[in-house]
Coordinates of C-alpha atoms and ligand atoms in Angstrom, one line a residue:
M580 CA 12.9 -41.8 -31.3
T581 CA 14.5 -42.0 -27.8
V582 CA 11.4 -43.2 -25.8
L583 CA 11.9 -43.6 -22.1
Q584 CA 11.2 -47.1 -20.8
T585 CA 9.8 -47.7 -17.3
A586 CA 10.9 -49.7 -14.3
L587 CA 7.8 -48.8 -12.4
D588 CA 5.7 -51.7 -11.2
P589 CA 2.2 -50.6 -10.6
A590 CA 1.4 -54.0 -9.1
G591 CA 4.3 -53.9 -6.6
P592 CA 4.2 -52.9 -2.9
D593 CA 6.4 -49.8 -3.3
Y594 CA 4.3 -48.3 -5.8
Q595 CA 1.2 -49.0 -3.8
A596 CA 2.7 -47.5 -0.6
H597 CA 3.9 -44.5 -2.6
R598 CA 0.5 -44.0 -4.0
E599 CA -1.3 -44.4 -0.8
A600 CA 0.9 -41.7 0.8
M601 CA 0.4 -39.3 -2.1
L602 CA -3.5 -39.9 -2.1
A603 CA -3.6 -39.0 1.6
K604 CA -1.7 -35.8 1.0
L605 CA -4.0 -35.0 -2.0
A606 CA -7.0 -35.5 0.2
D607 CA -5.7 -33.1 2.8
L608 CA -4.9 -30.6 0.0
E609 CA -8.4 -30.8 -1.4
S610 CA -9.9 -29.9 2.1
E611 CA -7.6 -26.8 2.2
H612 CA -8.5 -25.9 -1.3
A613 CA -12.2 -26.2 -0.3
K614 CA -11.5 -23.4 2.3
A615 CA -10.5 -21.1 -0.5
L616 CA -13.6 -22.0 -2.6
A617 CA -15.8 -21.4 0.5
G618 CA -14.6 -17.7 0.4
G619 CA -16.0 -16.0 3.6
G620 CA -18.3 -18.8 4.4
E621 CA -22.0 -19.6 4.0
K622 CA -23.5 -16.5 5.8
Y623 CA -21.5 -14.0 3.6
V624 CA -22.0 -16.1 0.5
E625 CA -25.7 -16.1 1.1
R626 CA -25.8 -12.4 1.7
H627 CA -23.9 -11.8 -1.5
R628 CA -26.2 -13.9 -3.5
K629 CA -29.3 -12.1 -2.0
R630 CA -27.8 -8.9 -3.3
G631 CA -28.1 -10.3 -6.7
K632 CA -24.3 -10.6 -7.2
L633 CA -22.1 -13.3 -8.6
L634 CA -19.3 -14.8 -6.7
A635 CA -15.6 -14.2 -7.9
R636 CA -15.1 -17.5 -9.5
E637 CA -18.5 -17.3 -11.2
R638 CA -17.6 -13.8 -12.6
I639 CA -14.4 -15.5 -13.9
E640 CA -16.4 -18.4 -15.5
L641 CA -18.6 -16.0 -17.5
L642 CA -15.6 -13.9 -18.6
L643 CA -13.8 -16.9 -19.9
D644 CA -14.3 -18.7 -23.3
P645 CA -16.7 -21.6 -22.7
D646 CA -15.0 -24.9 -22.0
T647 CA -11.5 -23.5 -21.6
P648 CA -9.4 -24.0 -18.6
F649 CA -8.5 -21.6 -15.8
L650 CA -5.1 -22.1 -14.2
E651 CA -5.8 -20.7 -10.9
L652 CA -2.8 -19.5 -8.9
S653 CA -1.7 -19.7 -5.4
P654 CA -5.4 -20.6 -4.1
L655 CA -3.7 -21.6 -0.7
A656 CA -2.3 -17.9 -0.1
A657 CA -2.6 -16.9 3.5
W658 CA -2.7 -20.6 4.7
G659 CA -1.5 -20.7 8.3
S660 CA -1.9 -16.9 8.7
D661 CA -4.6 -14.9 10.6
Y662 CA -6.4 -14.4 7.4
P663 CA -8.7 -16.8 5.5
V664 CA -7.2 -19.1 3.0
G665 CA -7.2 -17.6 -0.5
A666 CA -6.3 -14.2 0.8
S667 CA -9.7 -12.6 -0.4
L668 CA -8.3 -12.6 -4.0
V669 CA -8.6 -15.1 -6.9
T670 CA -5.9 -15.0 -9.5
G671 CA -5.1 -17.1 -12.6
I672 CA -4.6 -17.4 -16.3
G673 CA -7.7 -18.0 -18.6
V674 CA -8.6 -17.5 -22.3
V675 CA -10.9 -14.6 -23.2
E676 CA -12.0 -14.3 -26.9
G677 CA -9.0 -16.5 -27.7
V678 CA -6.5 -14.2 -25.8
E679 CA -4.7 -15.7 -22.7
C680 CA -5.1 -13.2 -20.0
L681 CA -4.2 -12.8 -16.4
I682 CA -7.3 -12.4 -14.3
T683 CA -7.7 -11.1 -10.8
A684 CA -10.9 -11.1 -8.9
N685 CA -11.6 -9.8 -5.4
D686 CA -13.6 -12.1 -3.2
P687 CA -16.1 -9.7 -1.7
T688 CA -17.5 -12.4 0.7
V689 CA -14.2 -12.2 2.6
R690 CA -14.1 -9.2 4.9
G691 CA -15.7 -7.0 2.2
G692 CA -13.0 -8.2 -0.4
A693 CA -10.5 -6.0 1.6
S694 CA -6.8 -6.6 0.9
N695 CA -4.6 -8.0 3.6
P696 CA -0.8 -8.5 3.3
W697 CA -1.3 -11.9 1.7
S698 CA -3.8 -10.5 -0.9
L699 CA -1.2 -7.8 -1.7
K700 CA 1.6 -10.4 -2.2
K701 CA -0.7 -12.3 -4.5
A702 CA -1.8 -9.2 -6.5
L703 CA 1.8 -8.3 -7.0
R704 CA 2.7 -11.8 -8.0
A705 CA -0.1 -11.8 -10.6
N706 CA 1.2 -8.5 -12.0
D707 CA 4.7 -9.9 -12.3
I708 CA 3.4 -12.9 -14.3
A709 CA 1.4 -10.5 -16.5
L710 CA 4.6 -8.3 -17.2
A711 CA 6.9 -11.3 -17.7
N712 CA 4.6 -13.1 -20.2
R713 CA 3.0 -10.0 -21.7
L714 CA -0.6 -11.2 -20.7
P715 CA -3.4 -8.6 -20.7
C716 CA -4.6 -8.1 -17.2
I717 CA -8.2 -8.1 -16.3
S718 CA -9.2 -7.0 -12.7
L719 CA -12.7 -7.8 -11.6
V720 CA -13.1 -5.3 -8.8
E721 CA -15.2 -5.4 -5.6
S722 CA -13.1 -4.5 -2.5
G723 CA -13.2 -2.7 0.8
G724 CA -9.7 -1.6 -0.1
A725 CA -7.1 -1.9 2.6
D726 CA -7.6 -4.4 5.4
L727 CA -7.7 -1.6 8.0
P728 CA -6.4 -3.4 11.0
S729 CA -3.4 -4.5 9.0
Q730 CA -2.8 -1.2 7.1
K731 CA 0.8 -0.9 8.4
E732 CA 1.8 -4.0 6.5
I733 CA 0.1 -3.0 3.2
F734 CA -0.4 0.9 2.9
I735 CA 3.2 1.6 1.8
P736 CA 4.1 -1.4 -0.2
G737 CA 0.6 -1.4 -1.6
G738 CA 1.2 1.5 -3.9
A739 CA 3.0 -1.0 -6.2
V740 CA -0.3 -2.3 -7.4
F741 CA -1.2 0.9 -9.2
R742 CA 2.5 1.5 -10.3
D743 CA 2.4 -2.0 -11.9
L744 CA -0.8 -1.2 -13.8
T745 CA 0.6 1.8 -15.6
R746 CA 3.9 0.0 -16.1
L747 CA 2.0 -2.8 -17.8
S748 CA 0.2 -0.2 -19.9
A749 CA 3.5 1.5 -20.8
A750 CA 4.9 -1.8 -21.9
G751 CA 1.9 -2.2 -24.3
I752 CA 0.2 -4.8 -22.2
P753 CA -3.5 -4.0 -22.0
T754 CA -5.2 -3.7 -18.5
V755 CA -9.0 -3.8 -18.1
A756 CA -10.9 -3.1 -15.0
V757 CA -14.4 -4.2 -14.3
V758 CA -16.0 -2.7 -11.4
F759 CA -18.8 -4.6 -9.8
G760 CA -18.9 -2.8 -6.3
N761 CA -16.8 -0.9 -3.9
S762 CA -13.6 0.4 -5.4
T763 CA -13.0 3.5 -3.2
A764 CA -10.1 5.5 -1.8
G765 CA -6.8 3.9 -3.1
G766 CA -8.8 1.3 -4.8
A767 CA -10.2 3.9 -7.2
Y768 CA -6.8 3.9 -8.8
I769 CA -7.4 0.3 -10.1
P770 CA -10.0 1.6 -12.6
G771 CA -8.0 4.9 -12.6
M772 CA -4.8 3.3 -13.8
S773 CA -6.4 0.8 -16.3
D774 CA -6.5 1.2 -20.0
H775 CA -10.2 0.2 -20.3
V776 CA -12.9 0.5 -17.7
I777 CA -16.2 -1.1 -17.4
M778 CA -18.8 -0.2 -14.5
V779 CA -21.9 -1.9 -13.4
K780 CA -25.0 0.3 -12.9
E781 CA -26.1 1.1 -9.4
R782 CA -23.4 -1.2 -8.1
A783 CA -20.0 0.4 -8.9
K784 CA -18.9 2.9 -6.2
V785 CA -15.6 4.6 -7.3
F786 CA -14.7 7.6 -5.3
L787 CA -11.6 8.8 -3.3
G788 CA -13.8 9.5 -0.4
G789 CA -17.3 8.3 0.5
P790 CA -20.1 10.6 1.7
P791 CA -19.0 10.5 5.4
L792 CA -15.6 11.4 4.6
V793 CA -16.5 14.2 2.2
K794 CA -18.9 15.5 5.0
M795 CA -16.1 15.5 7.4
A796 CA -13.5 17.0 5.0
T797 CA -15.6 19.8 3.3
G798 CA -19.1 19.7 5.0
E799 CA -20.6 18.8 1.6
E800 CA -23.7 16.6 1.6
S801 CA -23.5 13.9 -1.1
D802 CA -24.5 10.3 -1.9
D803 CA -22.7 7.3 -3.4
E804 CA -24.2 7.7 -6.8
S805 CA -23.3 11.3 -7.4
L806 CA -19.8 10.8 -5.9
G807 CA -18.8 7.5 -7.7
G808 CA -21.8 5.7 -9.4
A809 CA -21.4 4.0 -12.9
E810 CA -23.8 6.4 -14.5
M811 CA -21.9 9.4 -13.2
H812 CA -18.6 8.1 -14.4
A813 CA -19.9 7.1 -17.8
R814 CA -21.7 10.3 -18.5
V815 CA -20.0 13.0 -16.3
S816 CA -16.4 12.2 -15.1
G817 CA -15.5 10.0 -18.1
L818 CA -13.6 7.5 -15.9
A819 CA -16.0 4.7 -17.1
D820 CA -15.5 3.8 -20.8
Y821 CA -18.4 1.5 -20.7
F822 CA -21.7 1.4 -18.8
A823 CA -23.1 -2.0 -17.9
V824 CA -26.7 -2.6 -16.8
D825 CA -25.7 -5.7 -14.8
E826 CA -22.9 -8.0 -13.9
P827 CA -23.4 -10.5 -17.0
D828 CA -23.4 -7.4 -19.3
A829 CA -20.2 -6.1 -17.7
L830 CA -18.6 -9.5 -18.4
R831 CA -19.9 -9.5 -21.9
Q832 CA -18.5 -6.0 -22.5
A833 CA -15.2 -7.1 -21.1
R834 CA -15.0 -9.9 -23.7
R835 CA -15.7 -7.3 -26.4
V836 CA -13.0 -5.2 -25.1
V837 CA -10.5 -8.1 -25.3
A838 CA -11.7 -9.1 -28.7
R839 CA -10.7 -5.7 -30.0
L840 CA -7.4 -5.4 -28.2
N841 CA -5.5 -6.8 -31.2
H842 CA -3.1 -8.5 -28.8
R843 CA -0.9 -11.1 -30.6
K844 CA 1.4 -13.9 -29.3
A845 CA 5.0 -13.9 -30.2
Y846 CA 4.8 -17.5 -31.0
P847 CA 2.2 -19.7 -32.9
D848 CA 0.4 -22.4 -31.1
P849 CA 2.4 -25.6 -31.9
G850 CA -0.8 -27.6 -32.4
P851 CA -1.7 -30.9 -31.0
A852 CA 1.1 -33.0 -29.5
E853 CA 1.6 -36.7 -28.9
P854 CA 0.7 -37.6 -25.3
P855 CA 3.2 -39.5 -23.1
K856 CA 3.5 -43.2 -23.8
H857 CA 3.3 -44.0 -20.0
D858 CA 0.2 -43.3 -17.8
P859 CA 0.3 -40.0 -16.1
E860 CA -2.0 -41.7 -13.4
E861 CA 1.2 -43.6 -12.3
L862 CA 2.7 -40.2 -11.3
L863 CA 1.0 -40.9 -8.0
G864 CA 3.2 -43.9 -7.3
I865 CA 6.8 -42.6 -7.9
V866 CA 7.7 -40.3 -4.9
P867 CA 8.2 -42.3 -1.8
G868 CA 6.4 -41.1 1.4
D869 CA 10.0 -41.0 2.9
L870 CA 12.0 -38.6 0.9
K871 CA 15.3 -40.1 2.1
I872 CA 14.6 -42.9 -0.4
P873 CA 15.6 -41.7 -3.9
F874 CA 13.5 -42.2 -6.9
D875 CA 14.3 -41.9 -10.7
P876 CA 13.1 -38.7 -12.2
R877 CA 13.0 -40.3 -15.6
E878 CA 9.9 -42.1 -14.5
V879 CA 8.3 -38.7 -14.0
I880 CA 9.8 -37.3 -17.4
A881 CA 8.3 -40.2 -19.0
R882 CA 4.8 -39.4 -18.0
I883 CA 4.9 -35.6 -18.7
V884 CA 6.7 -35.0 -22.0
D885 CA 5.3 -35.6 -25.5
G886 CA 5.7 -39.3 -26.5
S887 CA 7.8 -39.8 -23.6
D888 CA 10.5 -38.9 -25.8
F889 CA 13.7 -37.7 -24.0
D890 CA 17.2 -37.3 -25.3
E891 CA 19.5 -37.4 -22.3
F892 CA 22.6 -35.1 -22.2
K893 CA 25.8 -36.5 -20.6
P894 CA 23.9 -39.5 -19.2
L895 CA 27.1 -41.1 -17.9
Y896 CA 28.5 -37.9 -16.2
G897 CA 27.3 -36.3 -13.0
T898 CA 24.5 -39.0 -12.8
S899 CA 22.9 -37.6 -9.7
L900 CA 21.4 -34.8 -12.1
T901 CA 19.4 -36.0 -15.1
T902 CA 19.5 -33.4 -18.0
G903 CA 18.0 -33.7 -21.5
W904 CA 15.8 -32.4 -24.2
A905 CA 12.3 -33.1 -24.8
A906 CA 9.0 -31.4 -25.9
L907 CA 5.9 -30.6 -23.7
H908 CA 2.7 -29.9 -25.5
G909 CA 4.7 -29.2 -28.7
Y910 CA 7.1 -26.6 -27.0
P911 CA 10.8 -27.6 -26.7
V912 CA 12.2 -27.8 -23.1
G913 CA 15.5 -28.6 -21.5
I914 CA 15.0 -30.6 -18.3
L915 CA 17.1 -30.7 -15.2
A916 CA 16.0 -33.2 -12.7
N917 CA 17.6 -34.3 -9.5
A918 CA 18.1 -38.1 -9.5
Q919 CA 20.0 -39.0 -6.4
G920 CA 19.4 -36.0 -4.2
V921 CA 22.7 -34.7 -3.7
L922 CA 24.5 -32.3 -6.1
F923 CA 28.3 -32.9 -6.5
S924 CA 30.8 -30.9 -8.4
E925 CA 30.2 -32.9 -11.7
E926 CA 26.4 -32.3 -11.5
S927 CA 27.0 -28.6 -10.9
Q928 CA 29.2 -28.3 -13.9
K929 CA 26.9 -30.3 -16.1
A930 CA 24.0 -28.0 -15.1
A931 CA 26.0 -24.9 -16.0
Q932 CA 26.9 -26.3 -19.3
F933 CA 23.3 -27.5 -20.0
I934 CA 21.8 -24.1 -19.0
Q935 CA 24.2 -22.4 -21.5
L936 CA 23.3 -24.7 -24.3
A937 CA 19.5 -23.9 -23.7
N938 CA 20.4 -20.3 -23.8
Q939 CA 22.3 -20.6 -27.1
R940 CA 19.3 -22.5 -28.5
D941 CA 16.5 -20.3 -27.0
I942 CA 15.0 -23.4 -25.3
P943 CA 13.0 -22.9 -22.0
L944 CA 14.2 -24.9 -19.0
L945 CA 12.2 -27.1 -16.6
F946 CA 13.7 -27.8 -13.2
L947 CA 12.3 -30.9 -11.4
H948 CA 13.4 -30.7 -7.7
N949 CA 14.5 -33.5 -5.3
T950 CA 17.6 -32.3 -3.8
T951 CA 19.1 -32.3 -0.4
G952 CA 21.6 -29.7 -1.6
Y953 CA 25.3 -29.6 -2.6
M954 CA 27.6 -32.1 -1.1
V955 CA 29.5 -31.3 2.1
G956 CA 32.7 -32.9 3.5
K957 CA 36.4 -32.4 3.3
E958 CA 36.8 -34.3 0.0
Y959 CA 34.1 -32.2 -1.7
E960 CA 35.3 -28.9 -0.2
Q961 CA 38.8 -29.6 -1.5
G962 CA 37.4 -30.7 -4.8
G963 CA 35.9 -27.1 -5.3
I964 CA 32.1 -27.8 -4.5
I965 CA 31.6 -24.1 -3.6
K966 CA 33.0 -22.8 -6.9
H967 CA 31.1 -25.5 -8.8
G968 CA 27.7 -24.9 -7.1
A969 CA 28.5 -21.1 -7.8
M970 CA 28.9 -21.9 -11.5
M971 CA 25.4 -23.5 -11.5
I972 CA 24.0 -20.7 -9.6
N973 CA 25.6 -18.3 -11.9
A974 CA 24.1 -20.0 -14.9
V975 CA 20.6 -20.0 -13.4
S976 CA 20.7 -16.5 -12.4
N977 CA 21.9 -15.0 -15.7
S978 CA 20.0 -17.5 -17.9
R979 CA 17.5 -15.5 -20.1
V980 CA 15.2 -18.3 -21.3
P981 CA 12.0 -18.9 -19.5
H982 CA 12.3 -21.1 -16.5
M983 CA 9.6 -23.4 -14.8
S984 CA 10.1 -25.2 -11.6
V985 CA 8.2 -28.2 -10.0
L986 CA 9.2 -29.2 -6.5
M987 CA 8.5 -33.1 -6.6
G988 CA 10.3 -33.9 -3.4
A989 CA 13.1 -32.4 -1.3
S990 CA 14.2 -29.0 -2.1
Y991 CA 16.7 -28.1 0.5
G992 CA 19.6 -25.6 1.0
A993 CA 21.4 -23.9 -1.9
G994 CA 20.1 -26.9 -4.0
H995 CA 16.7 -25.0 -4.0
Y996 CA 18.7 -21.9 -5.5
G997 CA 20.7 -23.8 -8.1
M998 CA 17.5 -25.6 -9.3
C999 CA 16.0 -22.2 -9.8
G1000 CA 13.9 -21.8 -6.5
R1001 CA 11.6 -18.8 -6.1
A1002 CA 14.2 -16.2 -5.6
Y1003 CA 15.6 -16.9 -9.0
D1004 CA 12.4 -15.8 -10.7
P1005 CA 11.2 -18.9 -12.6
R1006 CA 8.2 -17.9 -14.7
F1007 CA 6.2 -20.4 -12.7
L1008 CA 6.9 -22.6 -9.7
F1009 CA 4.5 -25.3 -8.5
A1010 CA 4.9 -27.9 -5.8
W1011 CA 3.6 -31.5 -5.5
P1012 CA 1.9 -32.4 -2.1
S1013 CA 5.1 -34.6 -1.5
A1014 CA 7.4 -31.5 -1.6
K1015 CA 9.5 -30.2 1.3
S1016 CA 11.6 -27.2 1.3
A1017 CA 13.8 -25.7 3.9
V1018 CA 17.4 -24.6 4.6
M1019 CA 18.0 -28.2 5.5
G1020 CA 16.2 -31.3 6.6
P1021 CA 14.4 -30.9 9.9
Q1022 CA 16.6 -33.7 11.6
Q1023 CA 19.8 -32.2 10.3
L1024 CA 18.8 -28.7 11.4
A1025 CA 17.8 -29.8 14.9
G1026 CA 21.1 -31.8 15.1
V1027 CA 23.1 -28.8 14.0
L1028 CA 21.4 -26.5 16.6
S1029 CA 22.0 -29.2 19.3
I1030 CA 25.8 -29.5 18.4
V1031 CA 26.0 -25.7 18.5
A1032 CA 24.3 -25.4 21.8
R1033 CA 26.6 -28.2 23.2
Q1034 CA 29.7 -26.5 22.2
S1035 CA 28.4 -23.2 23.5
A1036 CA 27.8 -24.6 26.9
A1037 CA 31.3 -26.4 26.9
A1038 CA 33.0 -23.0 25.9
K1039 CA 31.3 -21.3 29.1
G1040 CA 32.3 -24.4 31.1
Q1041 CA 28.6 -25.1 31.8
P1042 CA 27.1 -28.6 32.0
Y1043 CA 24.9 -29.7 29.2
D1044 CA 21.4 -30.9 30.0
D1045 CA 20.9 -34.0 27.6
E1046 CA 17.3 -34.5 28.5
A1047 CA 16.4 -30.9 27.7
D1048 CA 18.5 -31.3 24.5
A1049 CA 16.2 -34.3 23.4
G1050 CA 13.2 -32.2 24.1
L1051 CA 14.4 -29.2 22.1
R1052 CA 15.5 -31.3 19.2
A1053 CA 12.1 -32.9 18.9
M1054 CA 10.4 -29.5 19.0
V1055 CA 12.7 -27.9 16.5
E1056 CA 12.3 -30.9 14.3
Q1057 CA 8.5 -30.7 14.4
Q1058 CA 8.6 -26.9 13.8
I1059 CA 10.8 -27.2 10.8
E1060 CA 8.9 -30.2 9.4
S1061 CA 5.6 -28.1 9.5
E1062 CA 7.3 -25.1 8.0
S1063 CA 8.7 -27.3 5.0
L1064 CA 5.4 -28.4 3.9
P1065 CA 3.9 -27.2 0.7
K1066 CA 0.8 -25.7 2.1
F1067 CA 2.8 -23.6 4.5
L1068 CA 5.2 -22.5 1.8
S1069 CA 2.2 -21.8 -0.6
G1070 CA 0.5 -19.9 2.1
R1071 CA 3.4 -17.5 2.0
L1072 CA 3.3 -17.3 -1.7
Y1073 CA 6.6 -19.1 -2.2
D1074 CA 5.0 -21.0 -5.2
D1075 CA 2.3 -20.5 -7.6
G1076 CA 0.2 -23.5 -6.2
V1077 CA 0.3 -26.9 -5.0
I1078 CA -0.7 -29.3 -7.8
D1079 CA -1.9 -32.9 -8.3
P1080 CA 1.1 -34.7 -9.8
R1081 CA -1.3 -36.1 -12.5
D1082 CA -2.0 -32.4 -13.6
T1083 CA 1.7 -31.6 -14.1
R1084 CA 1.7 -32.0 -17.8
T1085 CA -1.5 -29.9 -18.3
V1086 CA -0.3 -27.1 -15.9
L1087 CA 3.0 -27.0 -17.6
G1088 CA 1.5 -26.9 -20.9
L1089 CA -0.7 -24.0 -19.9
C1090 CA 2.3 -22.1 -18.4
L1091 CA 4.3 -22.8 -21.6
S1092 CA 1.6 -21.4 -23.8
A1093 CA 1.3 -18.3 -21.6
V1094 CA 5.1 -17.9 -21.7
H1095 CA 5.2 -18.0 -25.4
T1096 CA 2.9 -14.9 -25.6
A1097 CA 6.1 -12.9 -25.0
S1098 CA 9.2 -13.3 -27.2
Y1099 CA 12.5 -14.2 -25.4
E1100 CA 16.1 -14.8 -26.3
G1101 CA 18.6 -16.8 -24.5
A1102 CA 21.7 -15.3 -23.1
R1103 CA 24.6 -15.5 -25.5
G1104 CA 27.0 -14.1 -23.0
G1105 CA 26.3 -11.9 -20.1
F1106 CA 26.9 -14.6 -17.4
G1107 CA 28.9 -13.5 -14.5
V1108 CA 32.6 -14.7 -14.0
F1109 CA 32.5 -18.5 -14.0
R1110 CA 35.0 -19.5 -11.4
M1111 CA 36.8 -22.5 -13.0
Ligands
COA868 N1 -10.7 -3.8 6.5 C1 -11.2 -4.7 7.5 N2 -12.3 -5.3 7.5 C2 -13.2 -4.9 6.6 C3 -12.9 -3.9 5.7 C4 -11.7 -3.2 5.7 N3 -11.4 -2.4 4.8 N4 -14.1 -3.7 4.9 C5 -15.0 -4.5 5.4 N5 -14.5 -5.2 6.5 C6 -15.3 -6.3 7.2 C7 -16.2 -5.8 8.0 O1 -15.9 -5.3 9.3 C8 -17.2 -6.9 8.1 O2 -16.7 -7.7 9.3 P1 -17.8 -8.6 10.2 O3 -18.9 -9.1 9.3 O4 -17.0 -9.5 10.9 O5 -18.5 -7.5 11.0 C9 -17.0 -7.7 6.8 O6 -15.7 -7.2 6.4 C10 -18.1 -7.4 5.9 O7 -18.3 -6.1 5.8 P2 -19.7 -5.3 5.6 O8 -19.6 -3.9 5.7 O9 -20.8 -6.2 6.3 O10 -20.0 -5.8 4.1 P3 -20.6 -5.0 2.9 O11 -20.6 -5.9 1.7 O12 -21.9 -4.5 3.3 O13 -19.8 -3.7 2.6 C11 -17.8 -2.4 2.2 C12 -18.5 -3.8 2.2 C13 -16.4 -2.7 1.6 C14 -18.5 -1.5 1.2 C15 -17.8 -1.8 3.5 O14 -17.4 -2.9 4.5 C16 -16.8 -0.7 3.7 O15 -17.2 0.4 3.3 N6 -15.7 -0.9 4.3 C17 -14.6 0.1 4.5 C18 -14.0 0.5 3.2 C19 -13.0 1.5 3.4 O16 -13.0 2.6 3.8 N7 -11.7 1.0 3.2 C20 -10.5 1.7 3.2 C21 -10.0 2.0 1.9 S1 -8.3 2.4 1.8

């Protein structure tokens, strides 16, 4: 065994300070998560209940196997936008009749469950996850369709939601729609494109045009039930496969549908695994409040992998990037973790080699981010930092084993790319509350802008206003700082959620289990030209 030792001193002042900084960030995160849970607020929740309806998360709870976890994704979607936190949609992974499924549920308490640009992004992300991991997709539908004032942002790209449903079906990934209420106009294609459809009596409204629109279009008098009620669709149109008498009945029937899907995982469950030897609670005290201070990622690895057992690869070479092999909840993983922040040529080449090895062996990769990016400066440029960074980015881009990323601290510049940032399609990407991500650090960015402005003034022969410069720098710094924060980035769907560091092992274990629903094979060749 190669069990990691720890140098962390939980009684020491550093640990205490780091822990306090992390706890403060977690408290802030909790209050933002509470906004998503509150949905449209008391008034609309109350009205919804008075109508005898269940809330989105209650529907999910009844759908899932009792006492099984639900990995909610991107609960902070739409944070910092004009739309309510959560984007009127709940998405996540949960177990139904022993089958891991991707579940989406409209939140009808938020503007009638209408989809805004962030709801759309969230729905499309959920579909991507279902497709990549072959997870059956269950849609719990009750939505006013497109958020009409923002229709220009969603009408044209929104068609992808229906396209995805039929592509999932074509790929043999089951799709199930349970309709609890409004599912009209474009929304009618959610049940329309799903493999299995359940509708709730006197609640489901599934039509292309409601009574007023029909009256306008053809002059025909009609009503909701005859145009799109559950009974009509179950008896007459045939769009509903199952007629549910109420919401719990619909969820019970959805469970029966899943029980009969015969959906099989590509890999068996590895069974119980040994927990880490070091206490995951201590993950709170590792990342310094000031990200300029480096921390040893082995302290993190020691608290997330099975038995804290880690076989380090090339430990003496390119020491600013720690690489090595471990298991997480019984699944083998290769880990790349930034140690000193900066990536040099050696680290980049080591990463490219390590990624190739993982592909040869069919081992998923976990990227633990704390990087300020690739090293700059004459010595490093002359040493080929661009081509070595390019090797790493090539390896990450063309690797075919599943990737997962966790932003623990900094994730700046091309370092974010080389470490499998969002654009590199990791199967899952989560951030800790301590994370920050941007093209570069706020001070560096403000400083660069200031130098450029000074040079521009000099070139025009104009004087440079130093006082205005200081004010501008401070303003830019503050703006970049706020745009680097995890809740801002999560609001824009640049991750799948901001998680408590203590939950990292559990979250990654759930993700790895979902990942192993689909078979995968590493790239044996097929990388781009490695510039040597
Ligand atoms: N876009 C933007 N806002 C919408 C909306 C939509 N598609 N649907 C509902 N809302 C808003 C309402 O204006 C209302 O806002 P307010 O409380 O600030 O006045 C809030 O959401 C709740 O709507 P309300 O009608 O009171 O809720 P309800 O539960 O009684 O009915 C619907 C919900 C969805 C059945 C009903 O609002 C509706 O028919 N909406 C329009 C549906 C539509 O035609 N969509 C276009 C499809 S492409």
